[in-house]
Coordinates of C-alpha atoms and ligand atoms in Angstrom, one line a residue:
X1 CA 5.9 122.7 -40.9
X2 CA 7.4 125.7 -39.2
X3 CA 6.9 123.8 -35.9
X4 CA 8.8 121.1 -36.8
X5 CA 11.8 123.5 -38.2
X6 CA 11.5 124.9 -34.6
X7 CA 11.7 121.4 -33.1
X8 CA 14.5 120.4 -35.0
X9 CA 16.6 123.3 -34.2
X10 CA 16.0 123.2 -30.8
X11 CA 17.0 119.3 -30.6
X12 CA 20.0 120.3 -32.4
X13 CA 21.1 122.8 -29.9
X14 CA 20.1 120.6 -26.7
X15 CA 22.3 118.0 -28.5
X16 CA 25.1 120.5 -28.9
X17 CA 24.6 121.5 -25.2
X18 CA 24.5 117.9 -23.9
X19 CA 27.7 117.3 -26.1
X20 CA 29.6 119.9 -24.5
X21 CA 28.3 119.2 -20.9
X22 CA 29.6 115.5 -21.5
X23 CA 32.9 116.9 -22.5
X24 CA 33.2 119.1 -19.5
X25 CA 32.3 116.2 -17.5
X26 CA 34.6 114.0 -18.8
X27 CA 37.3 116.5 -18.3
X28 CA 36.4 116.9 -14.8
X29 CA 36.1 113.3 -14.4
X30 CA 40.0 112.7 -15.6
X31 CA 40.9 115.5 -13.7
X32 CA 39.6 114.2 -10.2
X33 CA 41.1 110.8 -11.4
X34 CA 44.7 112.8 -11.9
X35 CA 44.2 114.3 -8.4
X36 CA 43.4 111.3 -6.7
X37 CA 46.1 109.1 -8.6
X38 CA 48.5 112.0 -7.6
X39 CA 47.7 111.7 -3.8
X40 CA 48.0 107.9 -3.9
X41 CA 51.3 108.1 -5.5
X42 CA 52.7 110.6 -3.4
X43 CA 51.7 108.6 -0.3
X44 CA 53.1 105.4 -1.7
X45 CA 56.2 107.2 -2.5
X46 CA 56.9 108.8 1.1
X47 CA 56.2 105.4 2.7
X48 CA 59.7 104.1 1.9
X49 CA 61.9 106.7 3.2
X50 CA 59.3 107.3 6.0
X51 CA 59.9 103.5 7.1
X52 CA 63.7 104.4 7.1
X53 CA 63.4 107.5 9.2
X54 CA 61.1 105.7 11.6
X55 CA 63.8 102.8 12.0
X56 CA 66.5 105.5 12.8
X57 CA 64.1 107.7 14.9
X58 CA 63.4 104.5 17.0
X59 CA 66.9 103.9 17.5
X60 CA 67.5 107.3 18.8
X61 CA 64.3 107.3 20.8
X62 CA 65.4 104.1 22.6
X63 CA 68.8 105.7 23.9
X64 CA 67.1 108.9 24.7
X65 CA 67.9 108.6 28.4
X66 CA 71.6 108.5 27.8
X67 CA 71.5 111.8 26.2
X68 CA 71.6 115.2 28.0
X69 CA 68.6 116.7 28.6
X70 CA 68.2 119.0 25.7
X71 CA 68.8 116.1 23.2
X72 CA 66.5 113.9 25.1
X73 CA 63.6 116.2 24.3
X74 CA 64.5 116.6 20.7
X75 CA 64.4 112.4 20.4
X76 CA 61.0 112.5 22.0
X77 CA 60.0 115.3 19.6
X78 CA 61.4 113.3 16.6
X79 CA 59.4 110.4 17.8
X80 CA 56.1 112.2 18.1
X81 CA 56.5 114.0 14.8
X82 CA 57.5 110.5 12.9
X83 CA 54.3 109.0 14.5
X84 CA 52.1 112.2 13.6
X85 CA 53.6 111.5 9.9
X86 CA 53.2 108.1 9.5
X87 CA 49.3 108.7 10.9
X88 CA 48.8 111.3 7.9
X89 CA 50.3 109.0 5.4
X90 CA 47.9 106.2 6.4
X91 CA 45.1 108.5 6.4
X92 CA 45.8 110.0 3.3
X93 CA 46.0 106.8 1.7
X94 CA 42.8 105.9 3.0
X95 CA 41.2 108.7 1.7
X96 CA 42.5 108.1 -1.8
X97 CA 41.0 104.6 -1.6
X98 CA 37.7 106.2 -1.0
X99 CA 38.0 108.6 -3.8
X100 CA 39.0 105.7 -6.1
X101 CA 35.9 103.6 -5.2
X102 CA 38.3 100.7 -4.2
X103 CA 37.1 100.4 -0.6
X104 CA 35.0 97.1 0.1
X105 CA 33.3 96.5 3.2
X106 CA 33.9 93.4 5.2
X107 CA 30.3 92.8 6.9
X108 CA 30.0 90.4 9.6
X109 CA 27.0 90.1 12.3
X110 CA 28.1 92.5 15.0
X111 CA 26.6 93.4 18.3
X112 CA 27.2 97.2 18.6
X113 CA 27.1 97.0 22.4
X114 CA 29.9 94.9 22.7
X115 CA 31.8 96.6 20.1
X116 CA 31.6 100.1 22.0
X117 CA 32.1 97.9 25.3
X118 CA 35.3 96.9 23.8
X119 CA 36.3 100.2 22.3
X120 CA 35.6 102.1 25.7
X121 CA 37.7 99.5 27.3
X122 CA 40.6 100.2 24.7
X123 CA 40.4 103.9 25.3
X124 CA 40.4 103.8 29.1
X125 CA 44.2 104.6 29.7
X126 CA 43.9 107.3 27.4
X127 CA 41.0 108.8 29.2
X128 CA 42.4 108.2 32.6
X129 CA 45.6 110.3 31.6
X130 CA 43.1 113.0 30.7
X131 CA 41.3 112.5 33.9
X132 CA 38.1 111.6 31.9
X133 CA 35.4 109.0 33.1
X134 CA 33.8 106.9 30.2
X135 CA 30.3 105.6 30.6
X136 CA 28.7 103.2 28.5
X137 CA 24.8 103.3 28.7
X138 CA 22.8 100.8 26.7
X139 CA 19.4 100.1 27.7
X140 CA 17.6 97.2 26.3
X141 CA 18.9 94.1 24.7
X142 CA 20.5 94.4 20.9
X143 CA 20.8 92.3 18.0
X144 CA 23.6 91.5 15.7
X145 CA 23.5 93.8 12.8
X146 CA 25.6 93.2 9.7
X147 CA 28.4 95.9 9.8
X148 CA 32.2 96.1 9.3
X149 CA 33.4 95.7 12.7
X150 CA 36.9 97.1 11.8
X151 CA 35.6 100.1 10.3
X152 CA 33.1 100.9 12.8
X153 CA 35.3 100.4 15.6
X154 CA 37.7 103.1 14.1
X155 CA 34.7 105.5 14.1
X156 CA 34.0 105.0 17.7
X157 CA 37.5 105.0 18.7
X158 CA 37.9 108.3 16.5
X159 CA 34.8 110.0 18.3
X160 CA 35.7 108.8 21.7
X161 CA 39.4 110.2 21.1
X162 CA 37.9 113.6 20.1
X163 CA 35.6 113.7 23.1
X164 CA 38.3 112.9 25.4
X165 CA 40.6 115.6 23.8
X166 CA 38.2 118.1 23.9
X167 CA 36.0 117.0 26.9
X168 CA 37.8 119.2 29.5
X169 CA 38.4 116.1 31.9
X170 CA 34.4 116.0 32.3
X171 CA 32.7 112.5 31.8
X172 CA 32.3 111.2 28.1
X173 CA 28.8 109.1 27.8
X174 CA 28.5 106.6 25.0
X175 CA 25.0 105.7 24.4
X176 CA 23.7 102.5 22.2
X177 CA 20.2 102.4 21.4
X178 CA 18.2 100.8 18.4
X179 CA 14.6 100.8 16.9
X180 CA 12.9 98.7 14.1
X181 CA 15.0 100.3 11.4
X182 CA 18.5 101.5 12.8
X183 CA 21.0 100.8 15.8
X184 CA 22.7 104.0 17.0
X185 CA 25.6 105.1 18.8
X186 CA 26.1 108.3 20.5
X187 CA 29.2 109.9 22.1
X188 CA 28.6 112.9 24.2
X189 CA 30.9 115.3 25.9
X190 CA 30.7 118.4 28.1
X191 CA 33.7 120.0 27.1
X192 CA 34.7 123.0 24.9
X193 CA 31.7 122.4 22.3
X194 CA 31.9 124.2 18.7
X195 CA 30.2 127.3 17.2
X196 CA 27.7 126.6 14.5
X197 CA 30.4 127.7 11.9
X198 CA 32.9 125.2 13.4
X199 CA 30.1 122.5 13.3
X200 CA 29.5 123.4 9.7
X201 CA 33.2 122.2 8.7
X202 CA 33.8 119.5 11.1
X203 CA 33.7 117.0 8.6
X204 CA 35.7 118.6 6.0
X205 CA 39.3 117.2 4.9
X206 CA 42.1 118.6 6.9
X207 CA 39.6 120.8 9.0
X208 CA 40.9 121.6 12.4
X209 CA 39.2 124.3 14.9
X210 CA 41.3 127.5 15.6
X211 CA 44.7 126.1 16.6
X212 CA 45.2 128.7 19.4
X213 CA 42.8 126.5 21.9
X214 CA 44.6 123.2 20.7
X215 CA 47.1 121.9 23.4
X216 CA 47.8 118.6 21.4
X217 CA 49.3 118.3 18.0
X218 CA 48.8 115.0 17.3
X219 CA 45.5 115.1 14.8
X220 CA 45.4 115.2 11.2
X221 CA 42.1 116.5 10.7
X222 CA 41.1 113.6 8.5
X223 CA 39.5 111.3 11.5
X224 CA 36.0 112.8 10.9
X225 CA 36.1 112.8 7.2
X226 CA 37.3 109.1 7.0
X227 CA 34.6 108.3 9.7
X228 CA 31.9 110.0 7.4
X229 CA 33.1 107.9 4.4
X230 CA 32.7 104.9 6.4
X231 CA 29.4 105.8 7.9
X232 CA 28.2 106.4 4.3
X233 CA 29.4 103.2 3.1
X234 CA 27.3 101.3 5.6
X235 CA 24.3 103.4 4.1
X236 CA 24.4 105.1 7.8
X237 CA 24.6 108.6 8.9
X238 CA 27.0 110.5 11.1
X239 CA 25.6 113.8 12.9
X240 CA 26.8 116.1 15.2
X241 CA 25.3 118.7 17.8
X242 CA 27.6 121.1 19.7
X243 CA 27.4 124.4 21.7
X244 CA 30.2 126.4 22.5
X245 CA 31.0 125.5 26.3
X246 CA 28.3 122.8 26.6
X247 CA 29.9 120.0 24.9
X248 CA 29.2 118.2 21.6
X249 CA 27.7 114.9 20.8
X250 CA 28.3 113.0 17.6
X251 CA 25.8 110.1 16.8
X252 CA 26.5 107.5 14.3
X253 CA 23.1 105.7 13.2
X254 CA 23.4 102.4 11.1
X255 CA 20.3 101.0 9.2
X256 CA 19.2 97.4 10.1
X257 CA 19.0 95.7 6.9
X258 CA 16.6 92.9 7.1
X259 CA 18.1 89.5 6.3
X260 CA 21.4 90.6 7.4
X261 CA 20.4 90.3 11.1
X262 CA 21.8 86.8 12.4
X263 CA 20.2 86.9 16.1
X264 CA 16.6 87.8 16.6
X265 CA 16.6 87.2 20.4
X266 CA 17.9 90.1 22.6
X267 CA 21.7 89.5 24.0
X268 CA 22.4 90.3 27.6
X269 CA 24.2 93.5 28.3
X270 CA 28.0 93.2 29.0
X271 CA 28.9 93.4 32.5
Ligands
ADP1 P1 41.7 115.6 14.5 O1 40.9 115.0 15.7 O2 42.6 114.9 13.9 O3 42.2 117.0 14.5 P2 39.0 115.0 13.3 O4 38.5 115.2 11.8 O5 38.7 114.1 14.1 O6 40.3 115.5 13.3 O7 38.4 116.5 13.8 C1 38.5 117.7 13.5 C2 38.3 119.0 14.3 O8 37.1 119.0 14.7 C3 39.2 118.7 15.4 O9 40.5 119.3 15.4 C4 38.6 119.7 16.3 O10 38.7 121.0 16.1 C5 36.9 119.5 16.3 N1 36.3 118.4 16.9 C6 36.1 117.3 16.7 N2 35.4 116.7 17.7 C7 35.3 117.4 18.7 C8 34.6 117.4 20.1 N3 34.1 116.5 20.4 N4 34.6 118.6 20.8 C9 35.0 119.8 20.0 N5 35.7 119.8 19.0 C10 35.6 118.7 17.9

């Protein structure tokens, strides 16, 4: 009987603990929902004035050559900052969609080598401006794998952009490989690299390495955070290896889901 009393009181106190834990979780969930709504609302609210500012800025930018040199530079600065603001708002909206759980993938059979090849082509102009040679290495044949090509392309574009920006003009090598269970794409640069402390934060929202070493001001610090969300939505991984002065390697791995693969014969490499 005494034993039953002990069990009953234990059960009561566990119940009490569970109730208070549940109510704390509910409060936290409500708070995080509020925060997510706030970010989303603010981003939407800022869109409208930004559109007006952008239109005005474009008019000024288009006439910049008719201004005195100092004013011309101001027009260019305005243009750059509007672009940056625009990117920041889009990225913020995207982040708030992930937090709301409202992002749905739109998968279709996609050849990762082709996708990489297209994206490398797309980034060539930027690479040339930085004196960077882009190389694509894709040994072997590849299967179409189910993925959301728009989102995967954005990841590759982002990784390539970072590699070019921090690559010190040295070659950037994109490698695509696969095995029975996954396809993977790596972007390797031989540039600045990062310390272990930096690597630990590289996927954090808004995180950017020491600004003193940055030459460009274009980034938002959200690119890798968004890329990681997209990789995770695909049940994939995004990994990084890096060493100061030796460069970095970012690797995206996507699982091959049986039944979602359309072609089973190897495809020829793009020229
Ligand atoms: P952004 O490029 O907009 O700053 P990201 O999320 O893409 O934001 O990257 C965050 C930071 O990680 C960058 O600002 C940079 O400091 C560091 N980083 C990313 N890629 C590389 C790279 N390939 N080499 C060195 N540092 C990098």
